[in-house]
Structure formats: C-alpha cells, structure tokens
Coordinates of C-alpha atoms in Angstrom, one line a residue:
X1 CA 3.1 -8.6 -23.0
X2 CA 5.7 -7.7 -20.3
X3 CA 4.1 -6.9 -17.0
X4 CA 5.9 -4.0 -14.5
X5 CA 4.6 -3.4 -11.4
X6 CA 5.8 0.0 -8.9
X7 CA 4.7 -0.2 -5.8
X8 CA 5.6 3.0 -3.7
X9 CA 4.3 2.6 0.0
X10 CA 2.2 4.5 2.1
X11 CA 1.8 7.4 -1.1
X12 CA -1.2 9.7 -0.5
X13 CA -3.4 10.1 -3.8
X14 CA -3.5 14.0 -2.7
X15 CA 0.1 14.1 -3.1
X16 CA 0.4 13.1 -6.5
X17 CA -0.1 15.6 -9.9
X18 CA -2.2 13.4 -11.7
X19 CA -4.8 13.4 -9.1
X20 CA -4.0 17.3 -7.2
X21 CA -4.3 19.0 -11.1
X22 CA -1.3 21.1 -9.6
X23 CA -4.3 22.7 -7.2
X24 CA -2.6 23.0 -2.9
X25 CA -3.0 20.2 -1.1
X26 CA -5.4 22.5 1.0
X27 CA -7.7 23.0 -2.0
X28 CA -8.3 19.1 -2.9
X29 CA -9.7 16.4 -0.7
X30 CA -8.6 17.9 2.7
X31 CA -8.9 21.4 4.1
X32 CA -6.5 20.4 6.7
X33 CA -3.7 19.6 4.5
X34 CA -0.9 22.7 4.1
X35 CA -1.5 24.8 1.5
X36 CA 1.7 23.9 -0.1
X37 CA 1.4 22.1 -4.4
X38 CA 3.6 18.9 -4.3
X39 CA 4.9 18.3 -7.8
X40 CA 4.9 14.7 -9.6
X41 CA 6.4 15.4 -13.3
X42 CA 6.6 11.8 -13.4
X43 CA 4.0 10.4 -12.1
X44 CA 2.3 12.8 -14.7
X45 CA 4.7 11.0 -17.0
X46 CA 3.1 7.8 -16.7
X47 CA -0.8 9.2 -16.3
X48 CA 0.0 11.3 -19.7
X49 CA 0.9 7.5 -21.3
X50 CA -1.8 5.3 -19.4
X51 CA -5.2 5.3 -17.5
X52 CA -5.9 7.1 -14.1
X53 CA -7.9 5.3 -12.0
X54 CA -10.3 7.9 -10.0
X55 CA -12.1 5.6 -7.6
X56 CA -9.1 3.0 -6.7
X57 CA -9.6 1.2 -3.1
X58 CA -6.7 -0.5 -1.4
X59 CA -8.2 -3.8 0.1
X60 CA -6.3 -5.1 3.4
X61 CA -3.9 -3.4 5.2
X62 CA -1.7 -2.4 6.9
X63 CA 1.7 -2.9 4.1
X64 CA 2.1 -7.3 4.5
X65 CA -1.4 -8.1 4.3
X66 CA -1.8 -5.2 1.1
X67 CA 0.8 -7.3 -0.4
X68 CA -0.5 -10.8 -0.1
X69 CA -3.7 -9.4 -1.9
X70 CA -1.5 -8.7 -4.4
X71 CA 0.2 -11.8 -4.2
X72 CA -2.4 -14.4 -4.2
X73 CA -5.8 -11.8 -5.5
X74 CA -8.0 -12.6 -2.4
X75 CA -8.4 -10.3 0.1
X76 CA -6.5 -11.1 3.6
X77 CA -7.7 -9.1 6.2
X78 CA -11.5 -11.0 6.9
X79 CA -9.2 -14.2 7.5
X80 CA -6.1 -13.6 9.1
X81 CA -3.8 -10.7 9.5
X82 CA -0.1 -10.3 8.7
X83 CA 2.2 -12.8 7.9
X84 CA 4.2 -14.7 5.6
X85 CA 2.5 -16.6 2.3
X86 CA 0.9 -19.5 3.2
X87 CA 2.5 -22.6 1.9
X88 CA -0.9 -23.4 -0.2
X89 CA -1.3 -20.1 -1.3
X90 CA -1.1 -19.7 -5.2
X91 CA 1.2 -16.9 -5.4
X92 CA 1.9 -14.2 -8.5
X93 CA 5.8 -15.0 -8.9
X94 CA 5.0 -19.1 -9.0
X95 CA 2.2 -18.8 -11.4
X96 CA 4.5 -16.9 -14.0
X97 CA 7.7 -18.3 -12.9
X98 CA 7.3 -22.1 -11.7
X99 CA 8.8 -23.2 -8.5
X100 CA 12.1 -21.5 -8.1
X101 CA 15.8 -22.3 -7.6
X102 CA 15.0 -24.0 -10.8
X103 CA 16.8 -24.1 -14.1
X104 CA 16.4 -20.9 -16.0
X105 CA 17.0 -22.6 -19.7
X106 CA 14.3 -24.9 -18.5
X107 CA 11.8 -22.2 -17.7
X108 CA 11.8 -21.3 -20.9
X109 CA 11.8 -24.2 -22.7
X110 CA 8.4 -24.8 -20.7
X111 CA 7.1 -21.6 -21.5
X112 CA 7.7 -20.3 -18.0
X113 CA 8.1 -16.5 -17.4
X114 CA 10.8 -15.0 -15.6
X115 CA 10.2 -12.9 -13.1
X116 CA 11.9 -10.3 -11.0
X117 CA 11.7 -8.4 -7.6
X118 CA 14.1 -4.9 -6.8
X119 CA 12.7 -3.9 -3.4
X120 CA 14.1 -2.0 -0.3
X121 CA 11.3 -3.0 1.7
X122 CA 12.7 -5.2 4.4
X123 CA 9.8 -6.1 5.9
X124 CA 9.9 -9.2 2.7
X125 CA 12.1 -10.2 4.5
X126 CA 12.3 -10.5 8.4
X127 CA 11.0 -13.1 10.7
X128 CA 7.1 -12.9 10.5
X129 CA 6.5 -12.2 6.9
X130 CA 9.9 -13.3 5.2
X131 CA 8.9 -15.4 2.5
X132 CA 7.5 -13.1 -0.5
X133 CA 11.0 -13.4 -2.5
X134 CA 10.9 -16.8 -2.9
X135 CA 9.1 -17.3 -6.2
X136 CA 10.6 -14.7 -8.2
X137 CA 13.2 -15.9 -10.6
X138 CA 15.4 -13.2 -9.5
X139 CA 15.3 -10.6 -6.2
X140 CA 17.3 -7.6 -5.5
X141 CA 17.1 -6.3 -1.9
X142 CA 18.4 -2.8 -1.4
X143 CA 19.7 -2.7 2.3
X144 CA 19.1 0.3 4.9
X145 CA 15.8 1.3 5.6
X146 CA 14.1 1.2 9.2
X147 CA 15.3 -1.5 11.6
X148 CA 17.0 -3.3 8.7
X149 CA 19.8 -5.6 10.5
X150 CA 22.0 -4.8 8.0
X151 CA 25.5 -2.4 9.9
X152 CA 26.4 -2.7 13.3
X153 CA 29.4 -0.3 12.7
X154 CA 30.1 1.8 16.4
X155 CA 29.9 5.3 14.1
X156 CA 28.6 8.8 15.2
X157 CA 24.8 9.0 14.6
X158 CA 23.1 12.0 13.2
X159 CA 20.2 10.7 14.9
X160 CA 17.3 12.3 16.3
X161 CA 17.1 12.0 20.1
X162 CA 13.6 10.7 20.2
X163 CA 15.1 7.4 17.9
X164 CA 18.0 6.4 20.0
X165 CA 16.9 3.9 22.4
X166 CA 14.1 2.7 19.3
X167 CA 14.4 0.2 16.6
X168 CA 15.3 3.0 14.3
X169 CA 18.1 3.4 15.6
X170 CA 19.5 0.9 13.0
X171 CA 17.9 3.0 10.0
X172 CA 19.9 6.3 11.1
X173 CA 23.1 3.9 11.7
X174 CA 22.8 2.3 8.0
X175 CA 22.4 5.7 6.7
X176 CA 26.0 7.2 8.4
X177 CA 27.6 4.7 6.9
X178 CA 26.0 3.8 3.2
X179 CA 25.0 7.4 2.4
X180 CA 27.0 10.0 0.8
X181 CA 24.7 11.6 -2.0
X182 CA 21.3 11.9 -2.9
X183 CA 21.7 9.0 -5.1
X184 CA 22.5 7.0 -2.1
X185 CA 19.3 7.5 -0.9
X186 CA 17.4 4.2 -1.3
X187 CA 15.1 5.4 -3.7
X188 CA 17.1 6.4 -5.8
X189 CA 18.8 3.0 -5.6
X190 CA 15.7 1.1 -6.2
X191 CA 15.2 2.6 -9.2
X192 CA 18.3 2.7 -10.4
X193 CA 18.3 -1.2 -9.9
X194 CA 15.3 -2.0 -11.5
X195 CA 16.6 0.1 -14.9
X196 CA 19.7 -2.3 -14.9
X197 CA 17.0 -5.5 -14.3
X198 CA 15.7 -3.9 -17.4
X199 CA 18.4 -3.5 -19.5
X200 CA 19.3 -6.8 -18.8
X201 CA 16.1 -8.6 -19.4
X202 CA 14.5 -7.1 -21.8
X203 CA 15.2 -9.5 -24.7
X204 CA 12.9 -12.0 -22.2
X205 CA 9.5 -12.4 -23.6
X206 CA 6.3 -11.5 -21.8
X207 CA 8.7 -11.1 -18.4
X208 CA 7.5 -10.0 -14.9
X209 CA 9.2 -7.2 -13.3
X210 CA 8.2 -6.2 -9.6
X211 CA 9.0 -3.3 -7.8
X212 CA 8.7 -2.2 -3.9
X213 CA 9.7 0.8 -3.2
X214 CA 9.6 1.4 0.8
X215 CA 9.2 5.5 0.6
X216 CA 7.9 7.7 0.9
X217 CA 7.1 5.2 3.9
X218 CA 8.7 6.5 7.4
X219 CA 11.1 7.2 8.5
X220 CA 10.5 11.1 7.0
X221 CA 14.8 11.8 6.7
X222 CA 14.5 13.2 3.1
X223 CA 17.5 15.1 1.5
X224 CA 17.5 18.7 3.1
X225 CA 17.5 20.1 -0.6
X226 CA 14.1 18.3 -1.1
X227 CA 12.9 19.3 2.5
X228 CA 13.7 23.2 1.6
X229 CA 10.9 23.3 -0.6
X230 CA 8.4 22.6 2.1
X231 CA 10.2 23.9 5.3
X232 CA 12.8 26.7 4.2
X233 CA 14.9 25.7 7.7
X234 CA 15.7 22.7 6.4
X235 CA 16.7 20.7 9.5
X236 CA 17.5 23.4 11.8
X237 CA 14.9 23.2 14.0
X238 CA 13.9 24.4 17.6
X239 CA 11.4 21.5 18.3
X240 CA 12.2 18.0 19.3
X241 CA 11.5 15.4 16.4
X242 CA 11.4 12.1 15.1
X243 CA 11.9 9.7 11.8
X244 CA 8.2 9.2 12.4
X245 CA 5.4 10.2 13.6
X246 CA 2.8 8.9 16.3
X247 CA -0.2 7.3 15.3
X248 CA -2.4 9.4 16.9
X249 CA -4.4 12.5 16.7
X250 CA -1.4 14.9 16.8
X251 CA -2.6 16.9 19.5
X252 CA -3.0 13.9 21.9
X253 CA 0.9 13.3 21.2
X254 CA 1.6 17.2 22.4
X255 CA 2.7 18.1 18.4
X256 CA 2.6 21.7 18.2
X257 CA 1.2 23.7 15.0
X258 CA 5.2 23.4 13.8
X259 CA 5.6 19.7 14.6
X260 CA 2.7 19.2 12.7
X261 CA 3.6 20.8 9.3
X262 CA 7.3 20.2 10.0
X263 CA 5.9 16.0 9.4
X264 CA 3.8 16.9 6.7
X265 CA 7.2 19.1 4.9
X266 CA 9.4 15.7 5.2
X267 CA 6.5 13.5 3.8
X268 CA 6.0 15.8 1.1
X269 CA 9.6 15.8 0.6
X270 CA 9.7 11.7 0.8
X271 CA 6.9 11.8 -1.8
X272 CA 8.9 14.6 -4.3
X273 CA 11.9 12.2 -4.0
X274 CA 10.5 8.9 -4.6
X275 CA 9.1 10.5 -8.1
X276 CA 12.2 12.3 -9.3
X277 CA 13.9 8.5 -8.4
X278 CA 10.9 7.2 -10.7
X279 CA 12.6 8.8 -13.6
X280 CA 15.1 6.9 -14.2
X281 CA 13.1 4.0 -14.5
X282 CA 10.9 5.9 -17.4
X283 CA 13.6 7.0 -18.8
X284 CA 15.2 3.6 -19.1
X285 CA 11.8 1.9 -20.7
X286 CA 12.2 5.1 -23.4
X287 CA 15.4 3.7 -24.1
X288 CA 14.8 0.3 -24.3
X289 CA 11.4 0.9 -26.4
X290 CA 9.8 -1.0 -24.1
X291 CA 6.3 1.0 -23.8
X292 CA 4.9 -1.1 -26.7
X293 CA 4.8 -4.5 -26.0
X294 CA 4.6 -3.4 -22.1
X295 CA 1.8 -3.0 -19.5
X296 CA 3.2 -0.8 -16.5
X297 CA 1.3 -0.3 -12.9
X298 CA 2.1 2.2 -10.7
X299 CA -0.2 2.6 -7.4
X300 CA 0.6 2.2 -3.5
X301 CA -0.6 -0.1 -1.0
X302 CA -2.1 2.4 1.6
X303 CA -2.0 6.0 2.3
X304 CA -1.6 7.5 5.8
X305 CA -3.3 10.0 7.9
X306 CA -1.4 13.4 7.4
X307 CA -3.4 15.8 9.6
X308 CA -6.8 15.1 8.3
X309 CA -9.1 14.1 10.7
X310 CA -6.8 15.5 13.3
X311 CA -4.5 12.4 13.2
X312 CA -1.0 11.5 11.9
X313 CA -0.1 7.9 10.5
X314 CA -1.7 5.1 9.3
X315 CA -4.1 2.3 11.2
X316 CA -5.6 3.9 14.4
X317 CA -9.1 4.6 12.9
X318 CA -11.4 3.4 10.3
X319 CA -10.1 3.5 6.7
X320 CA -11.0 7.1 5.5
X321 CA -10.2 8.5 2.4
X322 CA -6.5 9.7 3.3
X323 CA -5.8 6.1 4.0
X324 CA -8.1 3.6 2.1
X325 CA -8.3 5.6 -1.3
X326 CA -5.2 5.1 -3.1
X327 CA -2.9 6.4 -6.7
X328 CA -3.7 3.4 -9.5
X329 CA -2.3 3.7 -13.0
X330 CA -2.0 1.5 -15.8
X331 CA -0.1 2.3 -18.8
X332 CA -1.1 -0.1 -21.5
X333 CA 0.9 -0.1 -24.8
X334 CA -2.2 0.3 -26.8
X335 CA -5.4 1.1 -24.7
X336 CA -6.2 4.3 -22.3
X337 CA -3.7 6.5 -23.1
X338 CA -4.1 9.7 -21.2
X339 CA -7.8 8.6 -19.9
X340 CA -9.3 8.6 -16.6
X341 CA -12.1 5.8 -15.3
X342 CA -14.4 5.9 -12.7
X343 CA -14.5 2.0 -12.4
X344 CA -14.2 0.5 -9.1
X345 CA -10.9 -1.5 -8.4
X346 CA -8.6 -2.7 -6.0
X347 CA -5.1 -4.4 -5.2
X348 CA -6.1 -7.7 -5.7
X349 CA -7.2 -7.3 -9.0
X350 CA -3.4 -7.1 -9.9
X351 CA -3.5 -10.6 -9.9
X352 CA -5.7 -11.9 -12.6
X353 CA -4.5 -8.7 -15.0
X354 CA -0.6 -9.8 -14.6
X355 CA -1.8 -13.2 -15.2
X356 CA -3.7 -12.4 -18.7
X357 CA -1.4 -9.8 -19.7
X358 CA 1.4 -12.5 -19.5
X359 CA -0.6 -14.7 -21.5
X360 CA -1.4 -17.4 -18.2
X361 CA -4.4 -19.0 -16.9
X362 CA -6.0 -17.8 -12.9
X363 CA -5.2 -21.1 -11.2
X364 CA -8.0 -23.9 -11.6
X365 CA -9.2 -23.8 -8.2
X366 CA -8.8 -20.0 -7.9
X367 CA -11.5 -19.8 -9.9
X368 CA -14.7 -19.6 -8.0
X369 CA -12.5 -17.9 -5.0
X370 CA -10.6 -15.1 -6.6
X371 CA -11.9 -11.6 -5.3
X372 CA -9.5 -9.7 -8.0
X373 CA -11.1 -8.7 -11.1
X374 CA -9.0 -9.2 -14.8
X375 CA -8.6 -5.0 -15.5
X376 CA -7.7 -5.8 -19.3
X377 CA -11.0 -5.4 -20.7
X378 CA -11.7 -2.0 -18.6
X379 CA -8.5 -0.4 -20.3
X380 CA -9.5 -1.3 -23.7
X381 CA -13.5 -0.4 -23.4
X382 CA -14.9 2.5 -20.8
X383 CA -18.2 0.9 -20.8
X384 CA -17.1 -2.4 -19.5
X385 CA -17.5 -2.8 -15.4
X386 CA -15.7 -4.1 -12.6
X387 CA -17.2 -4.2 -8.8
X388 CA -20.3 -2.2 -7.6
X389 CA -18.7 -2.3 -3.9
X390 CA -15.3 -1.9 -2.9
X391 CA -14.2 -3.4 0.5
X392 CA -10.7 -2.3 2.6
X393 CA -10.1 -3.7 6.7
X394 CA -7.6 -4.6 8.4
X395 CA -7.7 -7.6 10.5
X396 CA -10.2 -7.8 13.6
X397 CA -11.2 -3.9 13.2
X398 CA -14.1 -2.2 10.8
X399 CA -14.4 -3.1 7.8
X400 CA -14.6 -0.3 5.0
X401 CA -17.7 -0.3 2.3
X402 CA -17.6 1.8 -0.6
X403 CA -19.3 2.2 -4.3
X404 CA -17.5 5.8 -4.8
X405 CA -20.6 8.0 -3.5
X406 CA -21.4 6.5 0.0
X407 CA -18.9 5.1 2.5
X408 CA -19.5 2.7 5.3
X409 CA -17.2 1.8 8.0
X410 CA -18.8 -1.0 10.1
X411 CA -17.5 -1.0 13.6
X412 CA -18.0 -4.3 15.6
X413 CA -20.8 -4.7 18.1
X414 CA -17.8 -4.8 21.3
X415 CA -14.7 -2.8 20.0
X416 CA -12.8 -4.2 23.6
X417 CA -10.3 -6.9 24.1
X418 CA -12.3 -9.3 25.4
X419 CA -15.4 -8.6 23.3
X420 CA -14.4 -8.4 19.5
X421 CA -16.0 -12.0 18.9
X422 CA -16.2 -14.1 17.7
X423 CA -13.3 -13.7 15.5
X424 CA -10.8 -16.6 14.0
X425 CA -7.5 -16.3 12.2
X426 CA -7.8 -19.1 9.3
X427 CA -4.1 -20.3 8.6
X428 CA -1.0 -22.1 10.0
X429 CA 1.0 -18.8 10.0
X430 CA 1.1 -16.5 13.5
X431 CA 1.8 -13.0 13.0
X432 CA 5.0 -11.8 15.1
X433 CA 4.7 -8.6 13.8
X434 CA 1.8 -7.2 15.2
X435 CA 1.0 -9.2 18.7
X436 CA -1.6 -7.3 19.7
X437 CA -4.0 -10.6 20.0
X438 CA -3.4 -14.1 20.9
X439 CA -4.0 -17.2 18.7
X440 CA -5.6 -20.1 20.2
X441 CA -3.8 -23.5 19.2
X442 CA -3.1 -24.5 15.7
X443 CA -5.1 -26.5 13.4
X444 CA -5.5 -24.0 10.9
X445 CA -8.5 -22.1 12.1
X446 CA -7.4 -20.3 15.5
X447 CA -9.7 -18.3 17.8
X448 CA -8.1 -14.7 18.0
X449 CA -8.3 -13.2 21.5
X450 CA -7.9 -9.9 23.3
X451 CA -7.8 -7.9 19.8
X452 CA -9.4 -4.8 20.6
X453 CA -11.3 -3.0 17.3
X454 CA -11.2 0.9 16.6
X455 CA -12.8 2.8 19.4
X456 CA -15.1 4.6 17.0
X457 CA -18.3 4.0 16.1
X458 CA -19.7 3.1 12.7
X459 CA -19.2 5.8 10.1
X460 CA -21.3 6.7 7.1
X461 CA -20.7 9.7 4.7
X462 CA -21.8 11.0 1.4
X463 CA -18.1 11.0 -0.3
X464 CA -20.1 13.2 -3.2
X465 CA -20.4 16.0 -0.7
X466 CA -17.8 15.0 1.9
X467 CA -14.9 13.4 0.6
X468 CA -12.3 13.6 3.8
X469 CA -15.6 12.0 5.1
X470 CA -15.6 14.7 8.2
X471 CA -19.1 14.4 8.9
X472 CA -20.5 11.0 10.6
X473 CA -24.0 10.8 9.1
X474 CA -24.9 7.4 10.2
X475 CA -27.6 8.7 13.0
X476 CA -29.1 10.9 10.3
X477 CA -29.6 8.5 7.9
X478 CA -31.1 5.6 9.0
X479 CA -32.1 4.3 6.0
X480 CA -29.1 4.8 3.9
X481 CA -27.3 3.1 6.7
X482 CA -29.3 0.2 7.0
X483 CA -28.4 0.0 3.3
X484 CA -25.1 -0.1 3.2
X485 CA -25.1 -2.6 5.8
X486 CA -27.0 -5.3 4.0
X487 CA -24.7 -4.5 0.7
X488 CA -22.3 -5.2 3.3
X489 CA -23.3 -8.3 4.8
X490 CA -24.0 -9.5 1.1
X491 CA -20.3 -8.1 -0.1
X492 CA -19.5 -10.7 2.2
X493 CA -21.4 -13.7 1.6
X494 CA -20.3 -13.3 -2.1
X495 CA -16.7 -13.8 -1.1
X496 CA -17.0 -16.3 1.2
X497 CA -15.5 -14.4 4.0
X498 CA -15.9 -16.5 7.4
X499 CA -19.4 -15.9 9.0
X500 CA -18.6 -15.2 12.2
X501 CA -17.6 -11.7 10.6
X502 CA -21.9 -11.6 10.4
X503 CA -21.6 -11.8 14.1
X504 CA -18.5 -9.7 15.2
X505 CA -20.3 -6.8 13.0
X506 CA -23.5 -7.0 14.1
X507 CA -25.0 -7.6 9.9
X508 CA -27.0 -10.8 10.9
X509 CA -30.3 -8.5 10.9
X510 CA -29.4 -7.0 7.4
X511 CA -28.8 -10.1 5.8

C-alpha cells in the first residue's frame, strides 16, 4: 500500500480533539493550561478513519535527532546528538527509493518506490543537519520560516522589537515580503503542495509521501483572525513580546500573567491553523480515493512545555508529559477504524511499518539492531503487543523511562560541565547546531566534554494518578525507584546503547 507520513512539529497531544474530547485544556492533563477548548475538526477527521494511539512516546529529541529516529528506526540520542545522516546509515527514502539522482523509469522497472518530501522545515536543510532530502525521489521546500536565508530585500519589518538584532529577524523579513493572505501562510502552503504531489502521483504504486510541517513550531506569528479566538486583542498589546518564547520557567524570564497566556493564545492559534491547513490534504485523498489502498500517519516529533511545570518551551528539563508524550495516528485502509490502543510505541517504529506497508524488507544487518517495532500487526489485532518500556532523551541529559503507569527520569550522577562522564558521541558527524559540548578528535567515537545535564534530580511519578507528573516521588518510593532503574539499565543493555551510559547514570548497581 501507499505510505503518507504528516509530521507537524512541536504539537501538544493536549491540543488536539481526538485526545482533549473537546474538554478545556485546563480540565485534561494540566491544571495549568488556560481554560480555553482548542478545536481539531481534522485531526478528528483522521482519528474518526484510523487508530488513536493513547500511550505514544517520542524517543530522541530535540526536532533533528526525532527525525533520524524516524529516518534510520534506532534511537539517536544514547549515541550522538544532532546532526546530519550518517553516510552508513540505512535511511527510510533509500530503502524504498534506491540511491537518488537516478533514473525514474529505471526505479520502476526494479521495483523501486518513489518517494516524496513537501517540507517547510529548513532545518533539512542548513549546514549541520542538511542532508535528510537526499534520498527522496522528489523534495519540495517551502521557503520562509525562522532564520531561513531565503530574502535579503531592505523592506519595513512588522517585527517585534525583541527579534531585531536575533536570527529571526530573517523569518519576519520573508514574511513582509512573501505573505499576503492566510493562504500564504506556510502551512497552508505545505499542504497545499503535498495535495498537488498527490494528484500527481497517485497512479504510482505503493508510493512514499512525506510531510514536515514546521508549525505550529515557533515563531508564534499566527493570522490575527486565528489569534482572536484565544486573545480577543488580537495583536494590540501593551506588553513587550516575541516570535518565541524563553525556555525557561516563565517567571525567571520576568513573563507576567498576560505574557504568559498571550504565548499560550498564539500557540493555540499555530496549532488551530496547522489543522484547518490539514484539510486540504484530506480533502484531496477524498478525491483521489486514495483512503483504500493507503496507510496515513499523522503524529509530531516533540511537544513543548506551555506553562506546565512553570516553564515555557521545549528541552530545559527532563521529558515530562507536555513534551515526551506525543499525538500518533494511523489510518489504515482496512484495520482500526475509529479505535483507540493502549500499546506502547514510538517514532522509530515508523521505520519498519513504512517498510512492510510498502511491501520491503528491514535492511539485513538492521536486523538484530533496529529499536522500531513493525505497527502493522497492532492495527489489525488489539491483543497483539509492542514494547513493555518506552525510552525518550536527548543527548548527554536524563534519559526518560516509561511503561504508561510509572515514569522515570534518570538524572546523571554529576549534572556539571565537567562531570557528565563519561559520555561519547559515536559518529563522524559534529553537531553545529547545538555547541554546547566539545568533541574530542575524530575517529568515530569522540569523548563529549563540558556538556552540562538538567539540573534536576531524578524524577519518578505514578502517571495513573499524576499525569503532568507534578509530584517527584522518587524519595518516597524507594522501591518502585530502584525498579524502574534496573528496567532501565536492562532497556539499555537490550539495545545496545554504549555502556558508559551505565556509568554517566549511575545504573551499574541495578544491573
């Protein structure tokens, strides 16, 4: 069957019908959420034709490294942090598509899928983690969000004062000059790209379609109609603001009360916008018929702090619930329709379900090393079981340990700069995105130095009865605790993770 995947980044479960019943944000996982319903007609559109996933986990993070899990099916962040794809890395597009630049008659003939990628995320594409267009038969790159280098033009900026001398400066220049209507917001234009890939393609067999929406991702610069519903002012506002917001605890950045919900009216606003853009895309497979011989995922690759736990953004702290527990929907032409599951599942298991669903084999010496689990069979049977653990980290902080009623975030035994060892980076890629650590020299396993963890100590919570996971019970519960930690240190044993990891967290007692 075909395969399309929608990727909308940095989309809180919370914000999303399927999963807020139409309840207040307030009223679901966080009591410090506004009290404000955000609606997701179609989002419900695709949960109404496919399978809600209830306990979905995101893996690495922050938005590069979710995407090589997705990519390649093994999770990054134990190894090495972002970055490009590593040259021996066994990548999604090259599996289905063959190496590209190739011919496209002669795909076929070999029984070679093509493959497609409509994005607007531009981080694909800069120095540092450029290189995940490359095996896609086709790619589509919708210009203008961020610090995309895309216009230089000397134009007045409607530009908030506090992103003038910042790199998003460029974002608020691109926008003065490519946008004009709602429709030229870049949503909008994703969407509307990937319905004319479709309508194109869709006489392909068993084809790939990919597609990486950047918002309702910062910078929060929604249309004022969709802001109105949150935040009647629109954009008249006494305050000072930003495209963004700090990742911090809000009050440590001097937000006030109005700040606060001010960023949480834009997000919400991002998050409304991105789904009505997500219609024409539905509307298109109606069209084209295409829900029968079609398997259609739509999740995120992280969520983001949005007042819970007293902080904005994403990163900062351990990967609670507003951040590590994520959307994931399948719509399967036969299977699940309108069903919810309980199973345990994550980003990387994206990669060995595209893989069958398309008909192709998990690469030979994937085998024993793939961390992704083939979601087919749990679509098609209720009973059938994925992973008793989730895990979620980011590179050189705590590592996240769930199975749906307990949470564990193990902090290392030094959070500092110096004292977060021993810890390696394994591959001949350097991050330049993030160069908060130094890499020792290159011969593909590098010592990573002055990478200071999370100052917060190691978390436990009962998600069953605390599921913002407020309440630190990991002095309380000893027992539990110690636990967790050994399923922990055996979670990572079973996927082979580097053992120095044993070490850095302080599991070579629970092993």
């Amino acid at each position: 069957m075909n395969v399309i995947t929608i990727l909308c980044d940095t989309l809180r479960r919370d914000h999303c019908t399927p999963y807020n019943r139409g309840k207040p944000l307030d009223q679901c996982w966080s009591a410090q959420q506004p009290d404000w319903t955000v609606r997701t007609p179609n989002i419900d559109r695709l949960a109404q034709r496919g399978t809600t996933f209830n306990q979905a986990w995101c893996g690495s993070t922050p938005c590069m490294p979710a995407r090589r899990d997705i990519y390649t099916g093994r999770y990054e962040f134990l190894e090495r942090g972002w970055g490009p794809l590593e040259d021996d890395d066994k990548d999604l597009p090259r599996q289905l598509s063959g190496m590209p630049n190739r011919s496209i008659l002669k795909m076929v003939e070999e029984g070679r899928h093509i493959s497609g990628l409509v994005t607007d995320h531009f981080h694909l594409w800069e120095q540092g983690s450029g290189n995940y267009h490359m095996g896609y038969t086709t790619h589509e790159f919708i210009r203008g969000l961020e610090s995309d280098a895309w216009r230089a033009d000397p134009v007045p900026l409607d530009c908030p004062d506090g992103d003038r001398m910042e790199k998003v400066e460029r974002h608020w220049r691109n926008a003065a000059i490519e946008r004009h209507t709602i429709r030229d917001w870049s949503a909008f234009r994703v969407f509307e790209t990937a319905s004319g890939w479709l309508k194109r393609n869709a006489a392909h067999k068993d084809f790939y379609l990919h597609i990486d929406c950047f918002q309702p991702h910062e910078p929060y610069d929604p249309p004022e109609e969709y802001l109105r519903e949150f935040w009647p002012e629109g954009y008249s506002v006494s305050f000072p603001w930003s495209g963004g917001t700090p990742y911090n605890k809000w009050q440590d950045a001097g937000y006030s009360k109005d700040q606060l919900r001010f960023a949480q009216a834009r997000y919400a606003a991002n998050v409304r916008l991105v789904d009505d853009a997500l219609g024409q895309l539905l509307d298109q497979l109606d069209a084209l018929n295409l829900w029968d011989d079609t398997l259609v995922v739509f999740t995120t690759d992280h969520g983001t702090y949005n007042g819970d736990h007293g902080r904005l953004g994403k990163m900062q702290t351990h990967e609670h619930d507003a951040v590590g527990h994520i959307p994931f929907i399948m719509c399967h032409p036969v299977h699940g329709h309108g069903e919810r599951r309980d199973h345990l599942v994550q980003l990387v298991d994206l990669y060995p379900t595209t893989l069958a669903a398309t008909g192709c084999e998990v690469p030979e010496e994937l085998t024993q090393s793939l961390h992704g689990i083939n979601l087919l069979p749990v679509l098609e049977d209720a009973q059938s079981t994925t992973r008793e653990y989730a895990v979620c980290g980011q590179f050189g902080k705590s590592v996240t340990l769930t199975d749906g009623e307990w949470i564990l975030h193990q902090s290392p035994v030094d959070f500092t700069r110096k004292g977060n060892q021993p810890l390696y980076w394994y591959g001949l890629h350097t991050s330049r995105f993030l160069p908060d650590y130094t890499l020792g020299p290159s011969d593909g396993t590098r010592r990573a130095c002055h990478c200071e963890s999370w100052p917060t100590p190691t978390w436990l919570s009962n998600k069953l009865e605390d599921p913002n996971e407020l309440t630190n019970l990991a002095e309380n519960t000893p027992e539990k605790l110690a636990s967790m930690q050994a399923a922990l240190a055996q979670k990572l044993d079973v996927l082979g993770a580097p053992q120095e990891q044993h070490e850095r967290l302080g599991l070579q007692a629970n092993r």
